[in-house]
């Protein structure tokens, strides 16, 4: 398991935009399982939505992208590099994510070339799918 300090050693993201709290499992370049604990203190809940806080879908996709980036940037050949979001395809949102939820982010790297790749991500709350998407990334 990787804690927040170990995650920040691999990813360049910082609060308030680092959207993963721990990594439970990683096979560099292949797959990752990460956790985001969704709390009412998240800055986006101030405006999304007052009286009915819901994690924005685009931030769920971003959390999956960060988890996938951790899997890729954990490889020796990509240490110190950045992973940029290139495209999001086949995104589906299946349930709302609200304060108190533990979001489990599972990303499988399905294609990885010299400087680009594709990850298939699924976000779960418990055993229920909250979101799934294919994420294209560029390594720079």
mmCIF file of N, CA and C in Angstrom:
data_model
loop_
_atom_site.group_PDB
_atom_site.id
_atom_site.type_symbol
_atom_site.label_atom_id
_atom_site.label_comp_id
_atom_site.label_asym_id
_atom_site.label_seq_id
_atom_site.Cartn_x
_atom_site.Cartn_y
_atom_site.Cartn_z
ATOM 1 N N UNK A 1 0.850 -1.179 0.000
ATOM 2 C CA UNK A 1 0.000 0.000 0.000
ATOM 3 C C UNK A 1 0.894 1.240 0.000
ATOM 4 N N UNK A 2 0.466 2.250 -0.725
ATOM 5 C CA UNK A 2 1.195 3.517 -0.830
ATOM 6 C C UNK A 2 0.357 4.604 -0.170
ATOM 7 N N UNK A 3 0.999 5.403 0.695
ATOM 8 C CA UNK A 3 0.288 6.493 1.354
ATOM 9 C C UNK A 3 0.438 7.784 0.543
ATOM 10 N N UNK A 4 -0.126 8.846 1.061
ATOM 11 C CA UNK A 4 -0.169 10.115 0.339
ATOM 12 C C UNK A 4 1.222 10.651 0.002
ATOM 13 N N UNK A 5 2.188 10.498 0.889
ATOM 14 C CA UNK A 5 3.545 10.980 0.610
ATOM 15 C C UNK A 5 4.198 10.195 -0.511
ATOM 16 N N UNK A 6 3.961 8.887 -0.537
ATOM 17 C CA UNK A 6 4.504 8.065 -1.616
ATOM 18 C C UNK A 6 3.812 8.373 -2.946
ATOM 19 N N UNK A 7 2.531 8.681 -2.890
ATOM 20 C CA UNK A 7 1.802 9.064 -4.104
ATOM 21 C C UNK A 7 2.362 10.368 -4.656
ATOM 22 N N UNK A 8 2.602 11.346 -3.761
ATOM 23 C CA UNK A 8 3.122 12.652 -4.202
ATOM 24 C C UNK A 8 4.555 12.556 -4.712
ATOM 25 N N UNK A 9 5.273 11.488 -4.372
ATOM 26 C CA UNK A 9 6.610 11.289 -4.923
ATOM 27 C C UNK A 9 6.544 10.859 -6.393
ATOM 28 N N UNK A 10 5.395 10.329 -6.822
ATOM 29 C CA UNK A 10 5.218 9.857 -8.199
ATOM 30 C C UNK A 10 4.415 10.857 -9.024
ATOM 31 N N UNK A 11 3.326 11.381 -8.454
ATOM 32 C CA UNK A 11 2.449 12.306 -9.175
ATOM 33 C C UNK A 11 2.783 13.757 -8.838
ATOM 34 N N UNK A 12 2.637 14.658 -9.797
ATOM 35 C CA UNK A 12 2.903 16.079 -9.529
ATOM 36 C C UNK A 12 1.724 16.802 -8.874
ATOM 37 N N UNK A 13 0.558 16.191 -8.810
ATOM 38 C CA UNK A 13 -0.647 16.849 -8.288
ATOM 39 C C UNK A 13 -0.506 17.122 -6.796
ATOM 40 N N UNK A 14 -1.128 18.216 -6.361
ATOM 41 C CA UNK A 14 -1.135 18.598 -4.951
ATOM 42 C C UNK A 14 -2.534 19.078 -4.579
ATOM 43 N N UNK A 15 -2.786 19.178 -3.280
ATOM 44 C CA UNK A 15 -4.060 19.687 -2.793
ATOM 45 C C UNK A 15 -4.303 21.070 -3.396
ATOM 46 N N UNK A 16 -5.489 21.368 -3.829
ATOM 47 C CA UNK A 16 -6.726 20.609 -3.701
ATOM 48 C C UNK A 16 -7.014 19.700 -4.900
ATOM 49 N N UNK A 17 -6.028 19.501 -5.775
ATOM 50 C CA UNK A 17 -6.334 18.753 -6.988
ATOM 51 C C UNK A 17 -5.819 17.318 -6.991
ATOM 52 N N UNK A 18 -5.126 16.895 -5.965
ATOM 53 C CA UNK A 18 -4.757 15.489 -5.861
ATOM 54 C C UNK A 18 -5.996 14.730 -5.414
ATOM 55 N N UNK A 19 -6.492 13.838 -6.244
ATOM 56 C CA UNK A 19 -7.780 13.202 -5.999
ATOM 57 C C UNK A 19 -7.673 11.722 -5.647
ATOM 58 N N UNK A 20 -6.515 11.279 -5.202
ATOM 59 C CA UNK A 20 -6.388 9.930 -4.649
ATOM 60 C C UNK A 20 -5.691 10.030 -3.295
ATOM 61 N N UNK A 21 -6.161 9.216 -2.350
ATOM 62 C CA UNK A 21 -5.643 9.255 -0.983
ATOM 63 C C UNK A 21 -4.655 8.139 -0.683
ATOM 64 N N UNK A 22 -4.839 7.000 -1.341
ATOM 65 C CA UNK A 22 -3.884 5.898 -1.165
ATOM 66 C C UNK A 22 -3.978 4.964 -2.359
ATOM 67 N N UNK A 23 -2.907 4.239 -2.563
ATOM 68 C CA UNK A 23 -2.866 3.223 -3.609
ATOM 69 C C UNK A 23 -2.755 1.884 -2.910
ATOM 70 N N UNK A 24 -3.718 1.012 -3.162
ATOM 71 C CA UNK A 24 -3.740 -0.288 -2.499
ATOM 72 C C UNK A 24 -2.949 -1.339 -3.249
ATOM 73 N N UNK A 25 -2.883 -1.200 -4.566
ATOM 74 C CA UNK A 25 -2.199 -2.202 -5.378
ATOM 75 C C UNK A 25 -1.739 -1.541 -6.661
ATOM 76 N N UNK A 26 -0.536 -1.877 -7.099
ATOM 77 C CA UNK A 26 -0.065 -1.390 -8.394
ATOM 78 C C UNK A 26 0.852 -2.442 -9.012
ATOM 79 N N UNK A 27 0.639 -2.659 -10.281
ATOM 80 C CA UNK A 27 1.594 -3.383 -11.115
ATOM 81 C C UNK A 27 2.018 -2.347 -12.151
ATOM 82 N N UNK A 28 3.233 -1.759 -11.980
ATOM 83 C CA UNK A 28 3.643 -0.657 -12.852
ATOM 84 C C UNK A 28 3.446 -0.977 -14.335
ATOM 85 N N UNK A 29 2.792 -0.026 -15.016
ATOM 86 C CA UNK A 29 2.533 -0.171 -16.437
ATOM 87 C C UNK A 29 1.377 -1.081 -16.788
ATOM 88 N N UNK A 30 0.735 -1.695 -15.778
ATOM 89 C CA UNK A 30 -0.341 -2.641 -16.067
ATOM 90 C C UNK A 30 -1.667 -2.300 -15.398
ATOM 91 N N UNK A 31 -1.652 -2.127 -14.074
ATOM 92 C CA UNK A 31 -2.917 -1.845 -13.391
ATOM 93 C C UNK A 31 -2.670 -1.205 -12.043
ATOM 94 N N UNK A 32 -3.746 -0.596 -11.519
ATOM 95 C CA UNK A 32 -3.689 0.064 -10.224
ATOM 96 C C UNK A 32 -5.062 0.010 -9.572
ATOM 97 N N UNK A 33 -5.060 -0.057 -8.248
ATOM 98 C CA UNK A 33 -6.279 0.100 -7.451
ATOM 99 C C UNK A 33 -5.965 1.195 -6.437
ATOM 100 N N UNK A 34 -6.718 2.287 -6.502
ATOM 101 C CA UNK A 34 -6.496 3.433 -5.620
ATOM 102 C C UNK A 34 -7.808 3.810 -4.937
ATOM 103 N N UNK A 35 -7.692 4.591 -3.867
ATOM 104 C CA UNK A 35 -8.841 5.001 -3.070
ATOM 105 C C UNK A 35 -8.898 6.519 -2.959
ATOM 106 N N UNK A 36 -10.100 7.056 -3.109
ATOM 107 C CA UNK A 36 -10.390 8.461 -2.814
ATOM 108 C C UNK A 36 -11.489 8.461 -1.766
ATOM 109 N N UNK A 37 -11.198 8.972 -0.590
ATOM 110 C CA UNK A 37 -12.217 9.138 0.450
ATOM 111 C C UNK A 37 -12.901 10.478 0.214
ATOM 112 N N UNK A 38 -14.153 10.437 -0.104
ATOM 113 C CA UNK A 38 -14.906 11.642 -0.450
ATOM 114 C C UNK A 38 -15.477 12.233 0.838
ATOM 115 N N UNK A 39 -15.035 13.466 1.161
ATOM 116 C CA UNK A 39 -15.479 14.120 2.390
ATOM 117 C C UNK A 39 -16.211 15.419 2.058
ATOM 118 N N UNK A 40 -17.021 15.864 2.989
ATOM 119 C CA UNK A 40 -17.769 17.105 2.801
ATOM 120 C C UNK A 40 -16.834 18.311 2.726
ATOM 121 N N UNK A 41 -15.585 18.170 3.154
ATOM 122 C CA UNK A 41 -14.620 19.273 3.123
ATOM 123 C C UNK A 41 -14.037 19.539 1.738
ATOM 124 N N UNK A 42 -14.377 18.724 0.750
ATOM 125 C CA UNK A 42 -13.853 18.946 -0.607
ATOM 126 C C UNK A 42 -14.317 20.317 -1.087
ATOM 127 N N UNK A 43 -13.403 21.125 -1.643
ATOM 128 C CA UNK A 43 -13.783 22.483 -2.043
ATOM 129 C C UNK A 43 -14.903 22.533 -3.088
ATOM 130 N N UNK A 44 -15.005 21.539 -3.954
ATOM 131 C CA UNK A 44 -16.025 21.579 -5.004
ATOM 132 C C UNK A 44 -17.440 21.427 -4.460
ATOM 133 N N UNK A 45 -17.602 20.875 -3.231
ATOM 134 C CA UNK A 45 -18.942 20.709 -2.682
ATOM 135 C C UNK A 45 -19.593 22.038 -2.300
ATOM 136 N N UNK A 46 -18.802 23.109 -2.179
ATOM 137 C CA UNK A 46 -19.386 24.413 -1.863
ATOM 138 C C UNK A 46 -20.362 24.859 -2.948
ATOM 139 N N UNK A 47 -20.088 24.465 -4.189
ATOM 140 C CA UNK A 47 -20.946 24.920 -5.268
ATOM 141 C C UNK A 47 -21.612 23.802 -6.057
ATOM 142 N N UNK A 48 -21.354 22.541 -5.707
ATOM 143 C CA UNK A 48 -21.880 21.412 -6.508
ATOM 144 C C UNK A 48 -22.501 20.372 -5.597
ATOM 145 N N UNK A 49 -23.605 20.440 -5.152
ATOM 146 C CA UNK A 49 -24.597 21.492 -5.234
ATOM 147 C C UNK A 49 -24.954 21.880 -3.814
ATOM 148 N N UNK A 50 -25.151 23.179 -3.516
ATOM 149 C CA UNK A 50 -25.525 23.575 -2.166
ATOM 150 C C UNK A 50 -26.788 22.832 -1.706
ATOM 151 N N UNK A 51 -26.688 22.193 -0.566
ATOM 152 C CA UNK A 51 -27.823 21.439 -0.035
ATOM 153 C C UNK A 51 -27.933 20.025 -0.571
ATOM 154 N N UNK A 52 -27.199 19.701 -1.624
ATOM 155 C CA UNK A 52 -27.217 18.349 -2.210
ATOM 156 C C UNK A 52 -25.834 18.070 -2.819
ATOM 157 N N UNK A 53 -24.815 17.871 -1.975
ATOM 158 C CA UNK A 53 -23.453 17.714 -2.491
ATOM 159 C C UNK A 53 -23.271 16.426 -3.301
ATOM 160 N N UNK A 54 -22.755 16.590 -4.523
ATOM 161 C CA UNK A 54 -22.478 15.476 -5.431
ATOM 162 C C UNK A 54 -21.101 15.730 -6.050
ATOM 163 N N UNK A 55 -20.243 14.714 -6.045
ATOM 164 C CA UNK A 55 -18.928 14.858 -6.671
ATOM 165 C C UNK A 55 -19.114 14.984 -8.179
ATOM 166 N N UNK A 56 -18.560 16.026 -8.796
ATOM 167 C CA UNK A 56 -18.712 16.192 -10.240
ATOM 168 C C UNK A 56 -18.138 14.995 -11.006
ATOM 169 N N UNK A 57 -18.863 14.560 -12.020
ATOM 170 C CA UNK A 57 -18.411 13.427 -12.824
ATOM 171 C C UNK A 57 -17.042 13.637 -13.433
ATOM 172 N N UNK A 58 -16.776 14.854 -13.870
ATOM 173 C CA UNK A 58 -15.479 15.135 -14.477
ATOM 174 C C UNK A 58 -14.341 14.918 -13.464
ATOM 175 N N UNK A 59 -14.597 15.146 -12.181
ATOM 176 C CA UNK A 59 -13.572 14.907 -11.164
ATOM 177 C C UNK A 59 -13.422 13.420 -10.841
ATOM 178 N N UNK A 60 -14.477 12.653 -11.013
ATOM 179 C CA UNK A 60 -14.351 11.200 -10.874
ATOM 180 C C UNK A 60 -13.453 10.673 -11.990
ATOM 181 N N UNK A 61 -13.668 11.160 -13.205
ATOM 182 C CA UNK A 61 -12.811 10.770 -14.332
ATOM 183 C C UNK A 61 -11.375 11.220 -14.076
ATOM 184 N N UNK A 62 -11.190 12.422 -13.562
ATOM 185 C CA UNK A 62 -9.849 12.911 -13.241
ATOM 186 C C UNK A 62 -9.187 12.024 -12.192
ATOM 187 N N UNK A 63 -9.931 11.589 -11.183
ATOM 188 C CA UNK A 63 -9.375 10.694 -10.161
ATOM 189 C C UNK A 63 -8.912 9.381 -10.790
ATOM 190 N N UNK A 64 -9.715 8.842 -11.725
ATOM 191 C CA UNK A 64 -9.295 7.624 -12.429
ATOM 192 C C UNK A 64 -8.038 7.886 -13.250
ATOM 193 N N UNK A 65 -7.975 9.054 -13.899
ATOM 194 C CA UNK A 65 -6.797 9.401 -14.697
ATOM 195 C C UNK A 65 -5.558 9.514 -13.810
ATOM 196 N N UNK A 66 -5.696 10.107 -12.628
ATOM 197 C CA UNK A 66 -4.559 10.206 -11.715
ATOM 198 C C UNK A 66 -4.111 8.827 -11.250
ATOM 199 N N UNK A 67 -5.062 7.940 -10.973
ATOM 200 C CA UNK A 67 -4.709 6.579 -10.577
ATOM 201 C C UNK A 67 -3.956 5.887 -11.710
ATOM 202 N N UNK A 68 -4.463 6.002 -12.930
ATOM 203 C CA UNK A 68 -3.777 5.420 -14.084
ATOM 204 C C UNK A 68 -2.392 6.005 -14.276
ATOM 205 N N UNK A 69 -2.272 7.315 -14.066
ATOM 206 C CA UNK A 69 -0.955 7.961 -14.174
ATOM 207 C C UNK A 69 0.011 7.385 -13.152
ATOM 208 N N UNK A 70 -0.489 7.072 -11.959
ATOM 209 C CA UNK A 70 0.372 6.469 -10.942
ATOM 210 C C UNK A 70 0.927 5.141 -11.447
ATOM 211 N N UNK A 71 0.086 4.324 -12.073
ATOM 212 C CA UNK A 71 0.535 3.030 -12.601
ATOM 213 C C UNK A 71 1.617 3.220 -13.661
ATOM 214 N N UNK A 72 1.426 4.190 -14.542
ATOM 215 C CA UNK A 72 2.379 4.410 -15.632
ATOM 216 C C UNK A 72 3.665 5.067 -15.121
ATOM 217 N N UNK A 73 3.516 6.119 -14.322
ATOM 218 C CA UNK A 73 4.694 6.864 -13.860
ATOM 219 C C UNK A 73 5.481 6.114 -12.794
ATOM 220 N N UNK A 74 4.963 4.990 -12.317
ATOM 221 C CA UNK A 74 5.714 4.141 -11.381
ATOM 222 C C UNK A 74 6.769 3.306 -12.106
ATOM 223 N N UNK A 75 6.654 3.224 -13.422
ATOM 224 C CA UNK A 75 7.657 2.498 -14.200
ATOM 225 C C UNK A 75 8.948 3.304 -14.227
ATOM 226 N N UNK A 76 10.053 2.611 -14.123
ATOM 227 C CA UNK A 76 11.373 3.257 -14.091
ATOM 228 C C UNK A 76 11.574 4.202 -15.279
ATOM 229 N N UNK A 77 11.183 3.788 -16.469
ATOM 230 C CA UNK A 77 11.423 4.597 -17.670
ATOM 231 C C UNK A 77 10.624 5.903 -17.699
ATOM 232 N N UNK A 78 9.572 6.004 -16.859
ATOM 233 C CA UNK A 78 8.740 7.203 -16.860
ATOM 234 C C UNK A 78 8.858 8.019 -15.572
ATOM 235 N N UNK A 79 9.739 7.636 -14.673
ATOM 236 C CA UNK A 79 9.895 8.380 -13.413
ATOM 237 C C UNK A 79 10.250 9.832 -13.704
ATOM 238 N N UNK A 80 9.567 10.749 -12.998
ATOM 239 C CA UNK A 80 9.822 12.177 -13.163
ATOM 240 C C UNK A 80 9.100 12.812 -14.341
ATOM 241 N N UNK A 81 8.371 12.031 -15.112
ATOM 242 C CA UNK A 81 7.633 12.559 -16.262
ATOM 243 C C UNK A 81 6.226 12.982 -15.822
ATOM 244 N N UNK A 82 5.488 13.569 -16.741
ATOM 245 C CA UNK A 82 4.097 13.945 -16.518
ATOM 246 C C UNK A 82 3.209 13.130 -17.438
ATOM 247 N N UNK A 83 2.015 12.838 -16.986
ATOM 248 C CA UNK A 83 1.016 12.178 -17.825
ATOM 249 C C UNK A 83 -0.127 13.168 -18.041
ATOM 250 N N UNK A 84 -0.349 13.528 -19.286
ATOM 251 C CA UNK A 84 -1.382 14.507 -19.642
ATOM 252 C C UNK A 84 -2.598 13.781 -20.200
ATOM 253 N N UNK A 85 -3.768 14.281 -19.861
ATOM 254 C CA UNK A 85 -5.011 13.727 -20.373
ATOM 255 C C UNK A 85 -5.138 14.074 -21.848
ATOM 256 N N UNK A 86 -5.321 13.056 -22.679
ATOM 257 C CA UNK A 86 -5.436 13.270 -24.119
ATOM 258 C C UNK A 86 -6.865 13.145 -24.621
ATOM 259 N N UNK A 87 -7.619 12.210 -24.039
ATOM 260 C CA UNK A 87 -9.005 12.009 -24.463
ATOM 261 C C UNK A 87 -9.730 11.170 -23.415
ATOM 262 N N UNK A 88 -11.034 11.314 -23.403
ATOM 263 C CA UNK A 88 -11.907 10.489 -22.569
ATOM 264 C C UNK A 88 -12.975 9.932 -23.496
ATOM 265 N N UNK A 89 -13.086 8.616 -23.528
ATOM 266 C CA UNK A 89 -14.062 7.962 -24.397
ATOM 267 C C UNK A 89 -14.927 7.008 -23.584
ATOM 268 N N UNK A 90 -16.109 6.762 -24.083
ATOM 269 C CA UNK A 90 -17.026 5.774 -23.519
ATOM 270 C C UNK A 90 -17.317 6.002 -22.032
ATOM 271 N N UNK A 91 -17.352 7.263 -21.620
ATOM 272 C CA UNK A 91 -17.632 7.573 -20.213
ATOM 273 C C UNK A 91 -19.102 7.325 -19.910
ATOM 274 N N UNK A 92 -19.335 6.648 -18.797
ATOM 275 C CA UNK A 92 -20.690 6.396 -18.325
ATOM 276 C C UNK A 92 -20.713 6.640 -16.824
ATOM 277 N N UNK A 93 -21.722 7.355 -16.383
ATOM 278 C CA UNK A 93 -21.894 7.650 -14.966
ATOM 279 C C UNK A 93 -23.101 6.871 -14.475
ATOM 280 N N UNK A 94 -22.898 6.038 -13.475
ATOM 281 C CA UNK A 94 -23.919 5.078 -13.072
ATOM 282 C C UNK A 94 -24.596 5.406 -11.740
ATOM 283 N N UNK A 95 -23.906 6.166 -10.884
ATOM 284 C CA UNK A 95 -24.513 6.541 -9.599
ATOM 285 C C UNK A 95 -23.821 7.798 -9.094
ATOM 286 N N UNK A 96 -24.496 8.518 -8.224
ATOM 287 C CA UNK A 96 -23.912 9.714 -7.619
ATOM 288 C C UNK A 96 -22.867 9.303 -6.590
ATOM 289 N N UNK A 97 -21.831 10.131 -6.485
ATOM 290 C CA UNK A 97 -20.808 9.968 -5.459
ATOM 291 C C UNK A 97 -20.968 11.147 -4.503
ATOM 292 N N UNK A 98 -21.144 10.838 -3.226
ATOM 293 C CA UNK A 98 -21.488 11.857 -2.235
ATOM 294 C C UNK A 98 -20.522 11.790 -1.048
ATOM 295 N N UNK A 99 -20.518 12.846 -0.208
ATOM 296 C CA UNK A 99 -19.652 12.817 0.976
ATOM 297 C C UNK A 99 -19.905 11.556 1.808
ATOM 298 N N UNK A 100 -18.809 10.975 2.272
ATOM 299 C CA UNK A 100 -18.871 9.742 3.048
ATOM 300 C C UNK A 100 -18.574 8.507 2.215
ATOM 301 N N UNK A 101 -18.639 8.640 0.889
ATOM 302 C CA UNK A 101 -18.331 7.500 0.020
ATOM 303 C C UNK A 101 -16.829 7.253 -0.048
ATOM 304 N N UNK A 102 -16.467 5.995 -0.159
ATOM 305 C CA UNK A 102 -15.088 5.614 -0.482
ATOM 306 C C UNK A 102 -15.113 5.191 -1.945
ATOM 307 N N UNK A 103 -14.411 5.944 -2.763
ATOM 308 C CA UNK A 103 -14.369 5.705 -4.194
ATOM 309 C C UNK A 103 -13.151 4.829 -4.494
ATOM 310 N N UNK A 104 -13.409 3.621 -4.987
ATOM 311 C CA UNK A 104 -12.319 2.709 -5.367
ATOM 312 C C UNK A 104 -12.095 2.841 -6.865
ATOM 313 N N UNK A 105 -10.894 3.193 -7.237
ATOM 314 C CA UNK A 105 -10.538 3.473 -8.618
ATOM 315 C C UNK A 105 -9.680 2.325 -9.149
ATOM 316 N N UNK A 106 -10.184 1.626 -10.133
ATOM 317 C CA UNK A 106 -9.446 0.526 -10.733
ATOM 318 C C UNK A 106 -9.159 0.889 -12.181
ATOM 319 N N UNK A 107 -7.878 0.894 -12.533
ATOM 320 C CA UNK A 107 -7.489 1.260 -13.892
ATOM 321 C C UNK A 107 -6.556 0.184 -14.440
ATOM 322 N N UNK A 108 -6.905 -0.313 -15.612
ATOM 323 C CA UNK A 108 -6.059 -1.260 -16.325
ATOM 324 C C UNK A 108 -5.474 -0.535 -17.530
ATOM 325 N N UNK A 109 -4.162 -0.591 -17.686
ATOM 326 C CA UNK A 109 -3.507 0.015 -18.835
ATOM 327 C C UNK A 109 -3.630 -0.988 -19.981
ATOM 328 N N UNK A 110 -4.409 -0.623 -21.002
ATOM 329 C CA UNK A 110 -4.658 -1.578 -22.082
ATOM 330 C C UNK A 110 -3.742 -1.356 -23.291
ATOM 331 N N UNK A 111 -3.099 -0.196 -23.345
ATOM 332 C CA UNK A 111 -2.148 0.070 -24.418
ATOM 333 C C UNK A 111 -1.127 1.062 -23.897
ATOM 334 N N UNK A 112 0.140 0.766 -24.127
ATOM 335 C CA UNK A 112 1.204 1.673 -23.680
ATOM 336 C C UNK A 112 2.332 1.628 -24.692
ATOM 337 N N UNK A 113 2.577 2.776 -25.292
ATOM 338 C CA UNK A 113 3.680 2.910 -26.244
ATOM 339 C C UNK A 113 4.725 3.821 -25.622
ATOM 340 N N UNK A 114 5.633 4.277 -26.438
ATOM 341 C CA UNK A 114 6.755 5.092 -25.973
ATOM 342 C C UNK A 114 6.321 6.337 -25.203
ATOM 343 N N UNK A 115 5.308 7.044 -25.700
ATOM 344 C CA UNK A 115 4.913 8.288 -25.028
ATOM 345 C C UNK A 115 3.403 8.478 -24.932
ATOM 346 N N UNK A 116 2.651 7.408 -25.073
ATOM 347 C CA UNK A 116 1.196 7.525 -24.996
ATOM 348 C C UNK A 116 0.583 6.175 -24.639
ATOM 349 N N UNK A 117 -0.669 6.232 -24.233
ATOM 350 C CA UNK A 117 -1.347 4.984 -23.908
ATOM 351 C C UNK A 117 -2.819 5.198 -23.639
ATOM 352 N N UNK A 118 -3.475 4.076 -23.319
ATOM 353 C CA UNK A 118 -4.904 4.086 -23.006
ATOM 354 C C UNK A 118 -5.120 3.253 -21.755
ATOM 355 N N UNK A 119 -5.935 3.790 -20.853
ATOM 356 C CA UNK A 119 -6.321 3.061 -19.657
ATOM 357 C C UNK A 119 -7.830 2.884 -19.621
ATOM 358 N N UNK A 120 -8.275 1.750 -19.110
ATOM 359 C CA UNK A 120 -9.704 1.505 -18.921
ATOM 360 C C UNK A 120 -9.963 1.606 -17.430
ATOM 361 N N UNK A 121 -10.731 2.602 -17.044
ATOM 362 C CA UNK A 121 -10.962 2.858 -15.633
ATOM 363 C C UNK A 121 -12.389 2.598 -15.212
ATOM 364 N N UNK A 122 -12.516 2.110 -13.984
ATOM 365 C CA UNK A 122 -13.827 1.939 -13.367
ATOM 366 C C UNK A 122 -13.735 2.448 -11.938
ATOM 367 N N UNK A 123 -14.713 3.259 -11.547
ATOM 368 C CA UNK A 123 -14.796 3.770 -10.182
ATOM 369 C C UNK A 123 -15.987 3.103 -9.506
ATOM 370 N N UNK A 124 -15.756 2.604 -8.297
ATOM 371 C CA UNK A 124 -16.791 1.905 -7.541
ATOM 372 C C UNK A 124 -17.037 2.604 -6.206
ATOM 373 N N UNK A 125 -18.265 2.528 -5.737
ATOM 374 C CA UNK A 125 -18.608 2.826 -4.355
ATOM 375 C C UNK A 125 -19.157 1.506 -3.822
ATOM 376 N N UNK A 126 -18.415 0.899 -2.900
ATOM 377 C CA UNK A 126 -18.755 -0.459 -2.488
ATOM 378 C C UNK A 126 -18.578 -1.375 -3.680
ATOM 379 N N UNK A 127 -19.586 -2.174 -3.976
ATOM 380 C CA UNK A 127 -19.491 -3.065 -5.131
ATOM 381 C C UNK A 127 -20.287 -2.537 -6.320
ATOM 382 N N UNK A 128 -20.743 -1.286 -6.238
ATOM 383 C CA UNK A 128 -21.541 -0.688 -7.305
ATOM 384 C C UNK A 128 -20.687 0.248 -8.162
ATOM 385 N N UNK A 129 -20.807 0.121 -9.481
ATOM 386 C CA UNK A 129 -20.089 0.999 -10.404
ATOM 387 C C UNK A 129 -20.647 2.408 -10.303
ATOM 388 N N UNK A 130 -19.751 3.363 -10.161
ATOM 389 C CA UNK A 130 -20.151 4.768 -10.180
ATOM 390 C C UNK A 130 -19.843 5.392 -11.531
ATOM 391 N N UNK A 131 -18.740 4.937 -12.151
ATOM 392 C CA UNK A 131 -18.288 5.547 -13.400
ATOM 393 C C UNK A 131 -17.345 4.581 -14.100
ATOM 394 N N UNK A 132 -17.329 4.654 -15.422
ATOM 395 C CA UNK A 132 -16.339 3.929 -16.203
ATOM 396 C C UNK A 132 -15.997 4.767 -17.420
ATOM 397 N N UNK A 133 -14.756 4.637 -17.895
ATOM 398 C CA UNK A 133 -14.310 5.413 -19.044
ATOM 399 C C UNK A 133 -12.994 4.855 -19.563
ATOM 400 N N UNK A 134 -12.732 5.114 -20.843
ATOM 401 C CA UNK A 134 -11.415 4.867 -21.422
ATOM 402 C C UNK A 134 -10.701 6.210 -21.457
ATOM 403 N N UNK A 135 -9.473 6.206 -20.975
ATOM 404 C CA UNK A 135 -8.713 7.440 -20.835
ATOM 405 C C UNK A 135 -7.431 7.328 -21.653
ATOM 406 N N UNK A 136 -7.267 8.241 -22.609
ATOM 407 C CA UNK A 136 -6.039 8.308 -23.396
ATOM 408 C C UNK A 136 -5.118 9.320 -22.730
ATOM 409 N N UNK A 137 -3.833 8.973 -22.620
ATOM 410 C CA UNK A 137 -2.879 9.870 -21.997
ATOM 411 C C UNK A 137 -1.615 9.997 -22.830
ATOM 412 N N UNK A 138 -0.969 11.130 -22.649
ATOM 413 C CA UNK A 138 0.288 11.431 -23.320
ATOM 414 C C UNK A 138 1.328 11.625 -22.224
ATOM 415 N N UNK A 139 2.496 11.031 -22.387
ATOM 416 C CA UNK A 139 3.575 11.162 -21.413
ATOM 417 C C UNK A 139 4.559 12.197 -21.906
ATOM 418 N N UNK A 140 4.818 13.209 -21.075
ATOM 419 C CA UNK A 140 5.719 14.284 -21.502
ATOM 420 C C UNK A 140 6.688 14.675 -20.441
#
